[in-house]
Coordinates of C-alpha atoms and ligand atoms in Angstrom, one line a residue:
M24 CA 73.4 54.2 -67.1
A25 CA 71.8 55.4 -63.9
K26 CA 68.0 55.7 -63.7
N27 CA 66.1 57.7 -61.2
R28 CA 64.1 55.5 -59.0
L29 CA 62.7 56.9 -55.7
I30 CA 62.7 54.9 -52.6
A31 CA 60.8 56.3 -49.6
I32 CA 62.4 55.3 -46.3
L33 CA 60.0 55.3 -43.3
P34 CA 62.2 54.2 -40.3
G35 CA 59.4 54.3 -37.7
D36 CA 59.9 53.5 -34.0
G37 CA 62.0 51.3 -31.7
I38 CA 64.5 49.2 -33.7
G39 CA 63.0 50.5 -37.0
P40 CA 65.6 53.3 -37.4
E41 CA 68.4 50.9 -36.4
V42 CA 67.6 48.3 -39.0
T43 CA 66.6 50.7 -41.8
E44 CA 69.9 52.4 -41.4
Q45 CA 71.7 49.2 -42.4
A46 CA 69.3 48.6 -45.3
V47 CA 70.0 52.2 -46.6
R48 CA 73.7 51.5 -46.4
V49 CA 73.1 48.4 -48.6
I50 CA 71.2 50.5 -51.2
E51 CA 73.9 53.1 -51.2
C52 CA 76.5 50.3 -51.7
I53 CA 74.5 48.9 -54.6
N54 CA 74.3 52.4 -56.1
A55 CA 78.1 52.9 -55.8
K56 CA 79.0 49.5 -57.2
H57 CA 76.4 49.1 -59.9
D58 CA 75.5 52.7 -60.9
T59 CA 71.8 52.0 -60.2
G60 CA 70.9 55.6 -59.2
F61 CA 68.3 54.7 -56.5
E62 CA 67.2 57.9 -54.9
I63 CA 66.4 57.9 -51.2
K64 CA 64.1 60.2 -49.2
T65 CA 63.2 59.8 -45.5
E66 CA 60.1 60.8 -43.5
P67 CA 58.9 59.8 -40.0
V68 CA 56.0 57.4 -39.5
G69 CA 54.3 55.9 -36.4
G70 CA 54.9 57.1 -32.9
T71 CA 57.9 59.1 -34.0
A72 CA 55.7 61.0 -36.4
Y73 CA 53.0 61.4 -33.8
D74 CA 55.6 63.1 -31.5
I75 CA 56.5 65.6 -34.2
H76 CA 53.3 66.2 -36.1
G77 CA 50.5 64.9 -33.8
T78 CA 49.6 62.1 -36.2
P79 CA 51.2 58.7 -37.1
L80 CA 50.8 59.3 -40.8
P81 CA 51.5 63.0 -41.6
D82 CA 50.6 64.4 -45.0
S83 CA 54.3 64.8 -45.9
T84 CA 54.9 61.1 -45.2
L85 CA 51.9 60.0 -47.2
E86 CA 52.8 62.3 -50.1
L87 CA 56.4 60.9 -50.2
A88 CA 54.9 57.3 -50.0
K89 CA 52.6 58.2 -53.0
S90 CA 55.3 59.8 -55.1
A91 CA 57.9 57.1 -54.5
D92 CA 58.3 54.0 -56.6
A93 CA 58.8 51.8 -53.5
I94 CA 58.7 52.2 -49.8
L95 CA 60.9 50.7 -47.1
L96 CA 59.3 50.7 -43.7
G97 CA 61.1 49.7 -40.4
A98 CA 58.5 49.1 -37.8
V99 CA 56.0 51.1 -35.8
G100 CA 54.7 51.0 -32.2
G101 CA 55.9 50.9 -28.7
P102 CA 54.8 51.3 -25.0
K103 CA 55.2 55.1 -25.2
W104 CA 52.2 55.4 -27.5
E105 CA 49.9 52.6 -26.1
A106 CA 47.8 55.0 -24.1
I107 CA 46.9 57.5 -26.8
E108 CA 43.6 57.6 -28.6
R109 CA 43.1 54.7 -31.1
Q110 CA 43.1 56.9 -34.2
H111 CA 46.5 58.3 -33.4
R112 CA 48.2 54.9 -32.5
P113 CA 51.3 54.2 -34.5
E114 CA 49.8 51.0 -36.1
R115 CA 47.1 53.2 -37.8
A116 CA 49.8 54.5 -40.1
L117 CA 50.2 51.0 -41.6
L118 CA 46.5 50.7 -42.3
G119 CA 46.5 54.2 -43.7
L120 CA 49.4 53.4 -46.1
R121 CA 47.9 50.1 -47.2
S122 CA 44.5 51.6 -48.0
E123 CA 45.7 54.9 -49.5
L124 CA 48.1 53.0 -51.8
Q125 CA 45.8 50.1 -52.5
L126 CA 48.3 47.5 -51.4
F127 CA 46.2 44.4 -51.9
S128 CA 48.8 41.8 -52.4
N129 CA 50.8 40.7 -49.4
L130 CA 53.9 38.6 -50.1
R131 CA 55.4 36.8 -47.1
P132 CA 58.3 34.5 -47.8
A133 CA 59.3 31.8 -45.3
I134 CA 62.9 31.2 -46.0
L135 CA 65.2 29.2 -43.8
F136 CA 68.9 29.5 -44.6
P137 CA 70.5 26.1 -44.0
E138 CA 72.9 27.7 -41.6
L139 CA 70.0 28.6 -39.2
A140 CA 68.1 25.3 -39.4
S141 CA 68.7 24.7 -35.7
A142 CA 66.6 27.9 -34.9
S143 CA 63.4 26.1 -36.0
T144 CA 61.2 24.0 -33.7
L145 CA 60.8 21.5 -36.5
K146 CA 63.3 18.8 -37.4
R147 CA 66.3 20.0 -39.4
E148 CA 65.5 17.8 -42.4
V149 CA 61.9 19.0 -42.6
V150 CA 62.8 22.8 -42.8
S151 CA 66.5 23.1 -43.8
G152 CA 66.6 25.1 -47.1
L153 CA 62.8 26.0 -46.8
D154 CA 61.8 28.7 -49.4
I155 CA 58.1 29.2 -49.8
M156 CA 56.1 32.3 -50.6
I157 CA 52.6 33.1 -49.2
V158 CA 50.6 35.6 -51.3
R159 CA 47.8 36.9 -49.1
E160 CA 44.9 39.1 -50.3
L161 CA 45.2 42.1 -48.0
T162 CA 42.3 44.5 -48.6
G163 CA 39.2 42.3 -48.9
G164 CA 37.5 39.3 -47.4
I165 CA 36.0 38.9 -44.0
Y166 CA 38.1 41.6 -42.3
F167 CA 36.4 44.3 -44.5
G168 CA 33.1 42.7 -45.6
G169 CA 29.7 44.0 -44.5
P170 CA 27.4 43.7 -42.8
R171 CA 29.3 43.3 -39.6
G172 CA 28.6 44.0 -36.0
I173 CA 27.1 42.9 -32.7
E174 CA 23.3 43.2 -32.3
G175 CA 20.5 42.4 -29.9
E176 CA 19.7 42.5 -26.2
P177 CA 22.2 41.4 -23.6
G178 CA 22.0 37.6 -23.2
D179 CA 20.5 37.3 -26.7
R180 CA 23.1 39.1 -28.8
K181 CA 24.7 37.9 -32.1
G182 CA 28.0 38.9 -33.6
F183 CA 28.5 38.6 -37.3
N184 CA 30.9 39.3 -40.1
T185 CA 30.7 38.8 -43.9
L186 CA 33.2 36.9 -46.0
V187 CA 32.8 38.4 -49.5
Y188 CA 35.1 38.4 -52.5
T189 CA 34.2 39.8 -55.9
E190 CA 35.5 38.2 -59.1
S191 CA 37.7 41.2 -59.8
E192 CA 39.3 41.0 -56.4
V193 CA 40.1 37.3 -56.9
Q194 CA 41.4 38.0 -60.4
R195 CA 43.9 40.6 -59.3
I196 CA 45.3 38.6 -56.4
A197 CA 45.5 35.5 -58.6
H198 CA 47.4 37.5 -61.3
S199 CA 49.7 38.8 -58.6
A200 CA 50.4 35.2 -57.3
F201 CA 50.8 33.7 -60.8
Q202 CA 53.4 36.4 -61.6
V203 CA 55.3 35.6 -58.4
A204 CA 55.2 31.9 -59.3
M205 CA 56.6 32.7 -62.7
Q206 CA 59.6 34.3 -61.0
R207 CA 60.1 31.3 -58.8
G208 CA 59.5 27.6 -59.2
K209 CA 56.3 27.9 -61.3
R210 CA 54.1 26.0 -58.8
L211 CA 51.1 27.7 -57.3
C212 CA 48.8 26.2 -54.6
S213 CA 45.5 28.1 -54.1
V214 CA 44.1 27.6 -50.5
D215 CA 40.4 27.9 -49.9
K216 CA 37.5 26.1 -48.1
A217 CA 35.5 25.3 -51.2
N218 CA 33.9 22.2 -49.7
V219 CA 32.0 24.5 -47.3
L220 CA 31.9 28.1 -48.5
E221 CA 30.3 29.5 -51.7
V222 CA 32.8 32.3 -51.7
S223 CA 35.6 29.8 -51.9
E224 CA 33.8 28.0 -54.8
L225 CA 33.9 31.3 -56.7
W226 CA 37.5 31.8 -55.6
R227 CA 38.6 28.4 -57.0
E228 CA 36.7 28.9 -60.3
V229 CA 38.2 32.4 -60.8
V230 CA 41.8 31.3 -59.9
T231 CA 41.5 28.4 -62.3
A232 CA 40.3 30.7 -65.1
V233 CA 43.2 33.1 -64.5
G234 CA 45.6 30.2 -64.6
N235 CA 44.8 29.8 -68.3
S236 CA 46.9 32.9 -68.9
Y237 CA 49.9 31.2 -67.2
P238 CA 50.2 27.8 -68.8
E239 CA 53.7 27.4 -67.5
V240 CA 52.5 27.5 -63.9
E241 CA 51.3 24.2 -62.3
L242 CA 48.2 25.1 -60.3
S243 CA 46.8 23.0 -57.5
H244 CA 44.1 23.6 -54.9
M245 CA 44.0 22.7 -51.2
Y246 CA 41.5 23.1 -48.4
V247 CA 42.8 25.4 -45.7
D248 CA 42.7 22.8 -42.9
N249 CA 44.8 20.4 -45.0
A250 CA 47.2 23.3 -45.9
C251 CA 47.8 23.9 -42.1
M252 CA 48.6 20.3 -41.6
Q253 CA 50.9 20.1 -44.7
L254 CA 52.7 23.3 -43.7
V255 CA 54.0 21.6 -40.5
R256 CA 54.2 18.1 -42.0
A257 CA 56.2 18.7 -45.2
P258 CA 56.5 22.5 -45.8
K259 CA 59.0 22.1 -48.6
Q260 CA 56.3 20.6 -50.9
F261 CA 55.1 24.3 -51.5
D262 CA 56.5 26.9 -53.8
V263 CA 53.9 29.7 -53.9
I264 CA 50.6 29.7 -51.9
V265 CA 47.8 32.1 -52.7
T266 CA 44.9 32.6 -50.3
G267 CA 42.4 35.1 -48.9
N268 CA 42.9 37.6 -46.2
M269 CA 42.0 35.6 -43.1
F270 CA 43.4 32.3 -44.2
G271 CA 46.6 34.1 -45.3
D272 CA 46.8 35.9 -41.9
I273 CA 46.9 32.6 -40.1
L274 CA 49.0 30.5 -42.6
S275 CA 51.7 33.2 -43.1
D276 CA 52.3 33.5 -39.4
A277 CA 52.5 29.7 -39.1
A278 CA 54.8 29.5 -42.0
S279 CA 57.1 32.3 -40.8
M280 CA 57.4 30.6 -37.4
L281 CA 58.6 27.4 -39.1
T282 CA 61.8 29.3 -39.5
G283 CA 62.1 30.2 -35.9
S284 CA 63.9 33.5 -36.6
I285 CA 61.7 36.6 -36.8
G286 CA 64.6 38.9 -37.4
M287 CA 65.3 37.2 -40.7
L288 CA 61.9 37.5 -42.6
P289 CA 61.0 40.2 -45.1
S290 CA 57.6 41.0 -46.6
A291 CA 56.0 43.1 -49.3
S292 CA 52.6 44.6 -49.9
L293 CA 52.0 45.4 -53.6
D294 CA 49.5 47.3 -55.7
S295 CA 48.4 46.3 -59.2
N296 CA 51.3 48.2 -60.8
G297 CA 54.0 46.4 -58.8
K298 CA 54.6 49.4 -56.5
G299 CA 55.1 48.1 -53.1
M300 CA 55.8 48.7 -49.4
Y301 CA 58.5 46.5 -48.1
E302 CA 59.1 45.8 -44.4
P303 CA 60.5 43.2 -42.0
V304 CA 57.8 40.9 -40.5
H305 CA 58.9 41.8 -37.0
G306 CA 57.7 44.8 -34.9
S307 CA 59.6 47.6 -33.2
A308 CA 61.1 45.3 -30.5
P309 CA 61.0 47.9 -27.7
D310 CA 62.8 45.4 -25.4
I311 CA 66.0 45.7 -27.4
A312 CA 65.6 49.2 -29.0
G313 CA 68.5 51.5 -28.7
Q314 CA 71.0 48.8 -27.8
G315 CA 72.4 48.3 -31.3
I316 CA 71.8 44.5 -31.2
A317 CA 68.8 44.1 -33.5
N318 CA 69.1 41.8 -36.5
P319 CA 69.0 44.0 -39.6
L320 CA 68.8 41.0 -42.1
A321 CA 64.9 41.0 -42.4
T322 CA 65.1 44.7 -43.5
I323 CA 68.1 44.1 -45.8
L324 CA 66.2 41.1 -47.3
S325 CA 63.2 43.4 -47.8
V326 CA 65.4 45.5 -50.0
A327 CA 66.2 42.4 -52.1
M328 CA 62.4 41.8 -52.4
M329 CA 61.9 45.4 -53.5
F330 CA 64.6 45.1 -56.2
R331 CA 63.0 41.9 -57.5
S332 CA 59.3 42.8 -57.3
T333 CA 59.1 46.5 -58.0
F334 CA 62.3 47.2 -59.9
H335 CA 62.6 43.9 -61.8
E336 CA 66.3 43.7 -60.8
A337 CA 66.5 40.0 -60.0
A338 CA 70.3 40.1 -60.4
L339 CA 70.7 42.8 -57.7
A340 CA 68.3 41.0 -55.4
G341 CA 70.4 37.9 -55.8
I342 CA 73.6 39.8 -55.0
I343 CA 72.0 41.0 -51.7
E344 CA 70.6 37.5 -50.8
S345 CA 74.0 35.9 -51.6
A346 CA 75.8 38.4 -49.4
V347 CA 73.4 37.6 -46.5
Q348 CA 73.9 33.9 -47.0
S349 CA 77.7 34.3 -47.1
A350 CA 77.7 36.4 -43.9
L351 CA 75.7 33.6 -42.2
A352 CA 78.0 30.9 -43.6
A353 CA 81.0 32.8 -42.2
G354 CA 79.4 32.4 -38.8
L355 CA 78.1 36.0 -38.2
R356 CA 75.1 36.0 -35.9
T357 CA 73.1 38.7 -34.1
A358 CA 71.9 38.0 -30.6
D359 CA 68.5 36.6 -31.8
I360 CA 70.0 33.8 -33.9
V361 CA 73.2 33.1 -32.0
S362 CA 73.7 29.6 -30.6
D363 CA 75.3 28.7 -27.3
G364 CA 79.0 29.3 -27.3
E365 CA 78.9 31.7 -30.2
T366 CA 79.6 35.5 -30.0
A367 CA 76.9 37.8 -31.2
V368 CA 77.7 40.7 -33.5
S369 CA 76.0 44.1 -33.4
T370 CA 73.4 45.5 -35.9
Q371 CA 76.2 47.6 -37.4
E372 CA 78.6 44.7 -37.7
M373 CA 76.1 42.6 -39.4
G374 CA 75.4 45.5 -41.8
D375 CA 79.2 45.8 -42.4
A376 CA 79.4 42.0 -43.1
V377 CA 76.7 42.1 -45.8
I378 CA 78.1 45.2 -47.4
D379 CA 81.7 43.7 -47.5
R380 CA 80.2 40.8 -49.5
I381 CA 78.4 42.9 -52.1
G382 CA 81.1 43.0 -54.7
Ligands
NAD414 P1 58.2 42.3 -32.0 O1 58.4 41.6 -33.4 O2 58.6 43.7 -32.0 O3 59.2 41.6 -31.0 C1 59.0 40.2 -30.6 C2 60.3 39.6 -30.0 O4 61.2 39.4 -31.1 C3 61.0 40.6 -29.1 O5 61.6 39.8 -28.1 C4 62.1 41.3 -29.9 O6 63.2 41.7 -29.2 C5 62.4 40.2 -30.9 N1 62.8 40.8 -32.2 C6 61.9 41.3 -33.1 N2 62.6 41.8 -34.2 C7 63.9 41.5 -33.9 C8 65.1 41.8 -34.6 N3 65.2 42.4 -35.8 N4 66.3 41.4 -34.1 C9 66.3 40.8 -32.9 N5 65.2 40.5 -32.2 C10 64.0 40.9 -32.7 O7 56.8 42.1 -31.5 P2 56.0 42.7 -30.2 O8 56.9 42.7 -29.1 O9 54.8 41.9 -30.1 O10 55.6 44.1 -30.6 C11 56.4 45.3 -30.3 C12 55.7 46.5 -30.9 O11 55.8 46.4 -32.3 C13 54.2 46.7 -30.6 O12 54.0 48.1 -30.4 C14 53.6 46.2 -31.9 O13 52.3 46.8 -32.1 C15 54.5 46.6 -32.9 N6 54.5 45.8 -34.2 C16 54.7 46.5 -35.3 C17 54.7 45.8 -36.5 C18 55.0 46.6 -37.8 O14 55.4 47.7 -37.7 N7 54.8 46.1 -38.9 C19 54.5 44.4 -36.6 C20 54.4 43.7 -35.3 C21 54.4 44.4 -34.1

């Protein structure tokens, strides 16, 4: 029985349209084979939208994003728009979407398919089969706290920011992280700096209290400096990590780089109802845009995340992830993940390979 579920597609700039095209083909293939009835509508965003409408986030795009059940975004930005006024820069569209849609929970998996273990700078046995999820609070903490600024006379100025979290902000990100842990290995590590910061003391207390509602999840706490060390020493010890905005910014970049392949990593930003914006971690890659060689797998894996997190379709998500794994196991590689002596396939050919395996 088909259900109507609206997915907003915002292809964006550079390789964004190239990789989202393949992800849309995957959704259409799932619709055809599983009668899932996902509806797709597309609007421009970023520099492409600026060229048409004079703004990177036109009303029509924001309205579609608000009315949709989930959003798939390609990437925004590029040299063409670097000189325009700050408020019209493509990246502003991302901030606008996050704040308008209250997307406070950022999920960044670091997954390393065993077939690509040689892409990492770490030893194969340390990272092969890595599968961790970092849940980062995205709309609070030091990036948004006040007061902030630079004050005083030249030579005697001070710069200051405020790291602040309310109990309700910590509660909602903690619930989000526990729910993610419930869908995975049921282990959650909360990362803070409670030995130095009062805000972290509160964070730890609130996360522990929320944990009482999830007795099946094993909760641990770790200081952020130790977490950095553990991530590069033995990253496979983690299942889900939850942390604040700034610590999450740093840890999620470190974790994603463990995998060595930016073209492979999806991400999600969720609101409190599970609605989400899904996008590859990478940017618009202007250096390879228009050549048909970008890796579409991060965007295709973002669709899998969407099916699991927003539509609660874990089986469909698994079908997509298995198809990706099977394409890699068959030796298909785009230029960014190809090894010496192997032949790279195009964006379209990688899309074809995944679709062929969705059966
Ligand atoms: P980038 O991620 O676009 O590219 C970094 C390198 O990785 C490049 O060499 C690129 O060719 C390669 N790469 C990235 N994605 C790839 C893929 N799918 N397949 C193959 N190779 C891939 O980062 P950048 O060069 O720092 O930024 C380029 C533009 O993207 C900038 O305008 C930046 O602001 C923007 N950006 C946007 C987002 C977003 O939309 N969420 C995120 C990061 C950067």
